[in-house]
């Protein structure tokens, strides 16, 4: 394990669902990733190439959907589907009735707001708004197994995305604050198109979430020690295993929720660098 780890977070650090999730899962992982900025020294999941392929396919699918939502023709985008997985997801997407007539659609929307002594940022696949009636957050997931709704309900993503839309989304709603009761988060699973996970919201949940996030952000900002998680299942797919003496062998995709965990972290990094598709 490295000695003399830094423990002070940069005052300009911007939090995201991913960094909060890392802290929640393991304070040491947060420290290594966001304070020490350590490269990822270990493979997160086995088999490596299979995992990489899945990530790349997921990224391409996200780009295709985004480009479709901003009006590029289906025929042109369909030609990009260069694997059986992407073709299947794309077909499922095109066949699904999202029923968003009349909604204003914001793709790859970034919202941020001050929270405690830092800022909190979220990047959304799609926010669909019918002013005064409904605000739906869509997130596309290309997991090969459908996660349990209970697992998704407590993810930081579910909590941060809904709360930040309420906190910072007024400009999407004709300048009026978005009432928590109008917000819904939908995870649409490309391999399970008829089983999206839907998470409505209310004022009590919003207050709980915002207070929790602000509290967590302040806690992290004031922390001087970042202990290793006591739940060593979290280490199986963590890239810092070698730093922590928590085993050299990566977890297998099918062993646990590693696919979802890994995909969530990877995708957040990808999303920050997303580029337009060139034709
Ligand atoms: S290997 Fe385990 S203890 Fe170390 S950072 Fe990763 S999750 Fe935390």
mmCIF file of C-alpha atoms and ligand atoms in Angstrom:
data_model
loop_
_atom_site.group_PDB
_atom_site.id
_atom_site.type_symbol
_atom_site.label_atom_id
_atom_site.label_comp_id
_atom_site.label_asym_id
_atom_site.label_seq_id
_atom_site.Cartn_x
_atom_site.Cartn_y
_atom_site.Cartn_z
ATOM 1 C CA UNK A 1 0.000 0.000 0.000
ATOM 2 C CA UNK A 2 1.412 3.458 -0.836
ATOM 3 C CA UNK A 3 2.606 5.584 2.095
ATOM 4 C CA UNK A 4 1.745 9.215 2.763
ATOM 5 C CA UNK A 5 -1.435 9.440 0.792
ATOM 6 C CA UNK A 6 -2.787 12.934 0.330
ATOM 7 C CA UNK A 7 -6.046 13.589 2.125
ATOM 8 C CA UNK A 8 -7.025 17.111 1.090
ATOM 9 C CA UNK A 9 -9.571 17.511 -1.617
ATOM 10 C CA UNK A 10 -9.083 20.386 -4.047
ATOM 11 C CA UNK A 11 -11.530 23.219 -3.212
ATOM 12 C CA UNK A 12 -12.507 23.293 -6.882
ATOM 13 C CA UNK A 13 -13.410 19.596 -6.970
ATOM 14 C CA UNK A 14 -16.827 19.016 -8.544
ATOM 15 C CA UNK A 15 -18.761 16.018 -7.248
ATOM 16 C CA UNK A 16 -20.774 13.651 -9.408
ATOM 17 C CA UNK A 17 -22.929 10.628 -8.730
ATOM 18 C CA UNK A 18 -19.923 8.507 -9.580
ATOM 19 C CA UNK A 19 -17.528 10.077 -7.084
ATOM 20 C CA UNK A 20 -20.201 10.035 -4.364
ATOM 21 C CA UNK A 21 -20.882 6.387 -5.137
ATOM 22 C CA UNK A 22 -17.170 5.631 -4.860
ATOM 23 C CA UNK A 23 -17.029 7.291 -1.459
ATOM 24 C CA UNK A 24 -20.170 5.508 -0.354
ATOM 25 C CA UNK A 25 -18.740 2.142 -1.462
ATOM 26 C CA UNK A 26 -15.242 2.730 -0.153
ATOM 27 C CA UNK A 27 -13.668 5.951 1.176
ATOM 28 C CA UNK A 28 -10.200 4.688 0.197
ATOM 29 C CA UNK A 29 -11.280 4.244 -3.400
ATOM 30 C CA UNK A 30 -12.485 7.844 -3.431
ATOM 31 C CA UNK A 31 -9.149 8.980 -2.073
ATOM 32 C CA UNK A 32 -7.083 6.987 -4.579
ATOM 33 C CA UNK A 33 -9.192 8.022 -7.541
ATOM 34 C CA UNK A 34 -10.048 11.659 -6.863
ATOM 35 C CA UNK A 35 -7.403 12.956 -4.477
ATOM 36 C CA UNK A 36 -4.371 10.924 -5.491
ATOM 37 C CA UNK A 37 -5.510 10.678 -9.139
ATOM 38 C CA UNK A 38 -3.968 7.238 -9.337
ATOM 39 C CA UNK A 39 -4.128 5.477 -12.654
ATOM 40 C CA UNK A 40 -6.139 2.289 -12.648
ATOM 41 C CA UNK A 41 -3.493 -0.322 -12.035
ATOM 42 C CA UNK A 42 -5.585 -3.487 -12.057
ATOM 43 C CA UNK A 43 -8.096 -4.995 -14.351
ATOM 44 C CA UNK A 44 -11.577 -4.504 -12.934
ATOM 45 C CA UNK A 45 -13.316 -7.534 -14.337
ATOM 46 C CA UNK A 46 -12.414 -10.637 -16.262
ATOM 47 C CA UNK A 47 -12.347 -11.443 -19.085
ATOM 48 C CA UNK A 48 -10.639 -8.177 -19.996
ATOM 49 C CA UNK A 49 -11.287 -8.062 -23.731
ATOM 50 C CA UNK A 50 -14.901 -9.072 -23.310
ATOM 51 C CA UNK A 51 -15.376 -6.305 -20.777
ATOM 52 C CA UNK A 52 -13.764 -3.732 -23.053
ATOM 53 C CA UNK A 53 -15.895 -4.824 -25.960
ATOM 54 C CA UNK A 54 -19.045 -4.439 -23.887
ATOM 55 C CA UNK A 55 -18.028 -0.968 -22.812
ATOM 56 C CA UNK A 56 -17.307 0.155 -26.356
ATOM 57 C CA UNK A 57 -20.588 -1.247 -27.585
ATOM 58 C CA UNK A 58 -22.446 0.522 -24.804
ATOM 59 C CA UNK A 59 -20.770 3.793 -25.695
ATOM 60 C CA UNK A 60 -21.604 3.486 -29.365
ATOM 61 C CA UNK A 61 -25.219 2.657 -28.560
ATOM 62 C CA UNK A 62 -25.480 5.765 -26.375
ATOM 63 C CA UNK A 63 -24.099 7.907 -29.169
ATOM 64 C CA UNK A 64 -26.522 6.437 -31.689
ATOM 65 C CA UNK A 65 -29.517 7.164 -29.465
ATOM 66 C CA UNK A 66 -28.300 10.676 -28.767
ATOM 67 C CA UNK A 67 -27.833 11.361 -32.468
ATOM 68 C CA UNK A 68 -31.275 9.942 -33.210
ATOM 69 C CA UNK A 69 -32.848 12.201 -30.593
ATOM 70 C CA UNK A 70 -31.279 15.271 -32.161
ATOM 71 C CA UNK A 71 -32.739 14.298 -35.518
ATOM 72 C CA UNK A 72 -30.241 12.248 -37.503
ATOM 73 C CA UNK A 73 -31.937 9.775 -39.853
ATOM 74 C CA UNK A 74 -32.470 6.221 -38.635
ATOM 75 C CA UNK A 75 -31.038 4.696 -41.836
ATOM 76 C CA UNK A 76 -27.745 6.492 -41.408
ATOM 77 C CA UNK A 77 -27.466 5.513 -37.743
ATOM 78 C CA UNK A 78 -28.497 1.909 -38.322
ATOM 79 C CA UNK A 79 -25.408 1.463 -40.490
ATOM 80 C CA UNK A 80 -23.290 2.096 -37.378
ATOM 81 C CA UNK A 81 -24.655 -0.979 -35.603
ATOM 82 C CA UNK A 82 -21.626 -3.159 -36.143
ATOM 83 C CA UNK A 83 -22.277 -6.050 -33.753
ATOM 84 C CA UNK A 84 -25.183 -8.337 -32.861
ATOM 85 C CA UNK A 85 -25.501 -6.674 -29.447
ATOM 86 C CA UNK A 86 -25.744 -3.156 -30.857
ATOM 87 C CA UNK A 87 -28.141 -4.239 -33.599
ATOM 88 C CA UNK A 88 -30.419 -5.855 -31.010
ATOM 89 C CA UNK A 89 -30.318 -2.850 -28.660
ATOM 90 C CA UNK A 90 -30.935 -0.475 -31.561
ATOM 91 C CA UNK A 91 -33.889 -2.466 -32.812
ATOM 92 C CA UNK A 92 -35.310 -2.603 -29.274
ATOM 93 C CA UNK A 93 -34.862 1.152 -28.955
ATOM 94 C CA UNK A 94 -36.547 1.894 -32.288
ATOM 95 C CA UNK A 95 -39.459 -0.422 -31.474
ATOM 96 C CA UNK A 96 -40.090 0.919 -27.965
ATOM 97 C CA UNK A 97 -42.859 3.477 -27.541
ATOM 98 C CA UNK A 98 -41.399 6.147 -25.302
ATOM 99 C CA UNK A 99 -44.565 8.253 -25.681
ATOM 100 C CA UNK A 100 -42.917 11.629 -25.463
ATOM 101 C CA UNK A 101 -45.087 13.567 -27.890
ATOM 102 C CA UNK A 102 -45.246 17.186 -26.812
ATOM 103 C CA UNK A 103 -42.238 16.892 -24.516
ATOM 104 C CA UNK A 104 -39.169 19.089 -24.882
ATOM 105 C CA UNK A 105 -36.180 16.778 -25.028
ATOM 106 C CA UNK A 106 -32.728 17.629 -23.730
ATOM 107 C CA UNK A 107 -30.052 15.083 -24.596
ATOM 108 C CA UNK A 108 -26.715 14.823 -22.851
ATOM 109 C CA UNK A 109 -27.774 17.595 -20.580
ATOM 110 C CA UNK A 110 -25.349 18.735 -17.868
ATOM 111 C CA UNK A 111 -26.737 20.356 -14.725
ATOM 112 C CA UNK A 112 -24.793 21.547 -11.730
ATOM 113 C CA UNK A 113 -25.471 23.370 -8.503
ATOM 114 C CA UNK A 114 -23.608 24.336 -5.354
ATOM 115 C CA UNK A 115 -23.906 21.718 -2.638
ATOM 116 C CA UNK A 116 -22.152 22.350 0.619
ATOM 117 C CA UNK A 117 -18.721 23.733 -0.061
ATOM 118 C CA UNK A 118 -18.425 22.270 -3.568
ATOM 119 C CA UNK A 119 -20.501 21.837 -6.692
ATOM 120 C CA UNK A 120 -22.455 18.801 -7.758
ATOM 121 C CA UNK A 121 -22.709 17.874 -11.439
ATOM 122 C CA UNK A 122 -24.879 15.401 -13.320
ATOM 123 C CA UNK A 123 -24.897 14.524 -16.992
ATOM 124 C CA UNK A 124 -28.142 13.084 -18.254
ATOM 125 C CA UNK A 125 -28.748 10.862 -21.273
ATOM 126 C CA UNK A 126 -32.145 12.487 -21.765
ATOM 127 C CA UNK A 127 -34.438 14.774 -19.812
ATOM 128 C CA UNK A 128 -37.943 15.074 -21.261
ATOM 129 C CA UNK A 129 -40.088 17.902 -19.934
ATOM 130 C CA UNK A 130 -43.740 18.716 -20.309
ATOM 131 C CA UNK A 131 -43.764 22.015 -18.416
ATOM 132 C CA UNK A 132 -46.010 21.944 -15.369
ATOM 133 C CA UNK A 133 -46.877 18.262 -15.891
ATOM 134 C CA UNK A 134 -43.930 15.923 -15.947
ATOM 135 C CA UNK A 135 -40.131 15.810 -16.002
ATOM 136 C CA UNK A 136 -38.740 12.403 -16.953
ATOM 137 C CA UNK A 137 -35.078 11.503 -16.671
ATOM 138 C CA UNK A 138 -34.054 8.661 -18.992
ATOM 139 C CA UNK A 139 -30.888 6.690 -18.605
ATOM 140 C CA UNK A 140 -29.971 3.997 -21.137
ATOM 141 C CA UNK A 141 -28.419 0.869 -19.691
ATOM 142 C CA UNK A 142 -26.838 -1.895 -21.734
ATOM 143 C CA UNK A 143 -26.384 -4.355 -18.882
ATOM 144 C CA UNK A 144 -26.588 -7.992 -19.854
ATOM 145 C CA UNK A 145 -28.454 -8.769 -16.663
ATOM 146 C CA UNK A 146 -31.328 -6.668 -15.474
ATOM 147 C CA UNK A 147 -30.501 -5.367 -11.996
ATOM 148 C CA UNK A 148 -33.072 -5.546 -9.237
ATOM 149 C CA UNK A 149 -35.050 -2.355 -8.778
ATOM 150 C CA UNK A 150 -34.029 -2.324 -5.113
ATOM 151 C CA UNK A 151 -30.370 -2.141 -6.184
ATOM 152 C CA UNK A 152 -31.008 0.743 -8.587
ATOM 153 C CA UNK A 153 -33.236 2.629 -6.136
ATOM 154 C CA UNK A 154 -30.395 3.204 -3.704
ATOM 155 C CA UNK A 155 -27.721 4.019 -6.282
ATOM 156 C CA UNK A 156 -26.287 7.491 -6.016
ATOM 157 C CA UNK A 157 -27.224 8.037 -9.628
ATOM 158 C CA UNK A 158 -30.925 7.627 -8.873
ATOM 159 C CA UNK A 159 -30.693 10.017 -5.947
ATOM 160 C CA UNK A 160 -28.382 12.640 -7.463
ATOM 161 C CA UNK A 161 -30.102 12.832 -10.850
ATOM 162 C CA UNK A 162 -33.565 13.433 -9.477
ATOM 163 C CA UNK A 163 -32.455 15.869 -6.769
ATOM 164 C CA UNK A 164 -30.276 17.915 -9.094
ATOM 165 C CA UNK A 165 -33.047 18.230 -11.657
ATOM 166 C CA UNK A 166 -35.276 19.723 -8.950
ATOM 167 C CA UNK A 167 -32.478 21.911 -7.659
ATOM 168 C CA UNK A 168 -31.134 23.228 -10.946
ATOM 169 C CA UNK A 169 -33.674 22.475 -13.660
ATOM 170 C CA UNK A 170 -35.961 25.530 -13.468
ATOM 171 C CA UNK A 171 -34.631 26.961 -16.700
ATOM 172 C CA UNK A 172 -35.953 23.886 -18.491
ATOM 173 C CA UNK A 173 -39.392 24.526 -17.023
ATOM 174 C CA UNK A 174 -40.116 28.064 -18.175
ATOM 175 C CA UNK A 175 -38.155 29.473 -15.216
ATOM 176 C CA UNK A 176 -40.364 27.795 -12.616
ATOM 177 C CA UNK A 177 -38.900 25.320 -10.110
ATOM 178 C CA UNK A 178 -39.611 21.696 -11.015
ATOM 179 C CA UNK A 179 -41.761 20.204 -8.278
ATOM 180 C CA UNK A 180 -40.329 16.901 -6.986
ATOM 181 C CA UNK A 181 -43.683 15.179 -7.475
ATOM 182 C CA UNK A 182 -43.444 15.761 -11.237
ATOM 183 C CA UNK A 183 -40.082 14.055 -11.533
ATOM 184 C CA UNK A 184 -39.557 10.447 -12.545
ATOM 185 C CA UNK A 185 -36.336 8.597 -13.306
ATOM 186 C CA UNK A 186 -36.486 5.795 -15.859
ATOM 187 C CA UNK A 187 -33.708 3.297 -16.476
ATOM 188 C CA UNK A 188 -34.400 1.811 -19.866
ATOM 189 C CA UNK A 189 -32.560 -1.481 -20.345
ATOM 190 C CA UNK A 190 -31.639 -2.054 -23.963
ATOM 191 C CA UNK A 191 -31.702 -5.833 -23.494
ATOM 192 C CA UNK A 192 -34.950 -5.790 -21.501
ATOM 193 C CA UNK A 193 -36.934 -3.135 -23.345
ATOM 194 C CA UNK A 194 -40.297 -3.970 -21.832
ATOM 195 C CA UNK A 195 -38.999 -3.871 -18.251
ATOM 196 C CA UNK A 196 -37.784 -0.347 -17.579
ATOM 197 C CA UNK A 197 -37.228 0.588 -13.937
ATOM 198 C CA UNK A 198 -39.267 3.621 -12.924
ATOM 199 C CA UNK A 199 -38.555 5.720 -9.869
ATOM 200 C CA UNK A 200 -41.029 8.498 -9.095
ATOM 201 C CA UNK A 201 -40.092 11.224 -6.640
ATOM 202 C CA UNK A 202 -41.628 13.371 -3.940
ATOM 203 C CA UNK A 203 -40.760 16.330 -1.744
ATOM 204 C CA UNK A 204 -39.755 14.176 1.227
ATOM 205 C CA UNK A 205 -37.320 12.137 -0.861
ATOM 206 C CA UNK A 206 -35.921 15.299 -2.414
ATOM 207 C CA UNK A 207 -35.212 16.851 0.985
ATOM 208 C CA UNK A 208 -33.667 13.623 2.255
ATOM 209 C CA UNK A 209 -31.482 13.270 -0.837
ATOM 210 C CA UNK A 210 -30.309 16.856 -0.943
ATOM 211 C CA UNK A 211 -29.495 16.873 2.780
ATOM 212 C CA UNK A 212 -27.648 13.560 2.426
ATOM 213 C CA UNK A 213 -25.580 14.779 -0.500
ATOM 214 C CA UNK A 214 -24.718 18.082 1.093
ATOM 215 C CA UNK A 215 -23.778 16.247 4.288
ATOM 216 C CA UNK A 216 -21.633 13.736 2.393
ATOM 217 C CA UNK A 217 -19.876 16.456 0.412
ATOM 218 C CA UNK A 218 -19.077 18.411 3.564
ATOM 219 C CA UNK A 219 -17.924 15.239 5.286
ATOM 220 C CA UNK A 220 -15.584 14.341 2.437
ATOM 221 C CA UNK A 221 -14.230 17.902 2.259
ATOM 222 C CA UNK A 222 -13.349 17.777 5.956
ATOM 223 C CA UNK A 223 -12.077 14.205 6.000
ATOM 224 C CA UNK A 224 -8.481 13.494 6.848
ATOM 225 C CA UNK A 225 -8.701 9.741 6.740
ATOM 226 C CA UNK A 226 -10.205 7.503 4.112
ATOM 227 C CA UNK A 227 -10.468 3.954 5.438
ATOM 228 C CA UNK A 228 -10.669 0.811 3.342
ATOM 229 C CA UNK A 229 -14.138 -0.632 3.018
ATOM 230 C CA UNK A 230 -14.985 -3.451 5.396
ATOM 231 C CA UNK A 231 -17.038 -5.107 2.665
ATOM 232 C CA UNK A 232 -14.354 -6.897 0.704
ATOM 233 C CA UNK A 233 -16.876 -7.915 -1.971
ATOM 234 C CA UNK A 234 -16.480 -4.326 -3.181
ATOM 235 C CA UNK A 235 -12.811 -5.076 -3.883
ATOM 236 C CA UNK A 236 -13.399 -7.878 -6.370
ATOM 237 C CA UNK A 237 -13.954 -5.460 -9.255
ATOM 238 C CA UNK A 238 -11.973 -2.507 -7.885
ATOM 239 C CA UNK A 239 -8.891 -1.439 -9.880
ATOM 240 C CA UNK A 240 -6.961 -0.569 -6.717
ATOM 241 C CA UNK A 241 -6.798 -4.086 -5.296
ATOM 242 C CA UNK A 242 -3.027 -4.198 -5.529
ATOM 243 C CA UNK A 243 -2.665 -0.972 -3.522
ATOM 244 C CA UNK A 244 -4.851 -2.346 -0.800
ATOM 245 C CA UNK A 245 -3.657 -5.944 -0.714
ATOM 246 C CA UNK A 246 -7.171 -7.035 -1.474
ATOM 247 C CA UNK A 247 -6.301 -9.740 -4.022
ATOM 248 C CA UNK A 248 -4.752 -9.765 -7.463
ATOM 249 C CA UNK A 249 -7.434 -11.591 -9.375
ATOM 250 C CA UNK A 250 -10.217 -9.567 -10.920
ATOM 251 C CA UNK A 251 -13.844 -10.464 -10.310
ATOM 252 C CA UNK A 252 -15.718 -12.129 -13.113
ATOM 253 C CA UNK A 253 -18.539 -10.319 -14.843
ATOM 254 C CA UNK A 254 -21.033 -12.979 -13.984
ATOM 255 C CA UNK A 255 -19.954 -13.379 -10.369
ATOM 256 C CA UNK A 256 -21.702 -10.384 -8.923
ATOM 257 C CA UNK A 257 -22.990 -6.948 -9.694
ATOM 258 C CA UNK A 258 -19.551 -6.140 -11.091
ATOM 259 C CA UNK A 259 -20.842 -5.537 -14.580
ATOM 260 C CA UNK A 260 -23.193 -2.856 -13.372
ATOM 261 C CA UNK A 261 -20.660 -1.331 -11.001
ATOM 262 C CA UNK A 262 -17.920 -1.254 -13.587
ATOM 263 C CA UNK A 263 -20.144 -0.005 -16.345
ATOM 264 C CA UNK A 264 -21.414 2.795 -14.149
ATOM 265 C CA UNK A 265 -17.931 4.043 -13.335
ATOM 266 C CA UNK A 266 -16.602 3.625 -16.852
ATOM 267 C CA UNK A 267 -19.564 5.269 -18.421
ATOM 268 C CA UNK A 268 -19.294 8.326 -16.275
ATOM 269 C CA UNK A 269 -15.716 8.804 -17.426
ATOM 270 C CA UNK A 270 -16.724 8.262 -21.019
ATOM 271 C CA UNK A 271 -19.620 10.665 -20.761
ATOM 272 C CA UNK A 272 -17.287 13.462 -19.821
ATOM 273 C CA UNK A 273 -15.391 12.972 -23.070
ATOM 274 C CA UNK A 274 -18.288 12.164 -25.362
ATOM 275 C CA UNK A 275 -17.831 13.283 -28.926
ATOM 276 C CA UNK A 276 -20.184 13.742 -31.811
ATOM 277 C CA UNK A 277 -20.256 10.968 -34.345
ATOM 278 C CA UNK A 278 -18.585 12.055 -37.554
ATOM 279 C CA UNK A 279 -20.079 11.155 -40.891
HETATM 280 S S1 LIG B 1 -9.512 -2.539 -3.291
HETATM 281 FE FE1 LIG B 1 -11.189 -2.490 -1.810
HETATM 282 S S2 LIG B 1 -10.395 -1.308 -0.093
HETATM 283 FE FE2 LIG B 1 -9.078 -0.861 -1.868
HETATM 284 S S3 LIG B 1 -9.936 0.948 -2.807
HETATM 285 FE FE3 LIG B 1 -10.816 -0.807 -3.825
HETATM 286 S S4 LIG B 1 -12.763 -1.194 -2.743
HETATM 287 FE FE4 LIG B 1 -11.486 0.103 -1.442
#
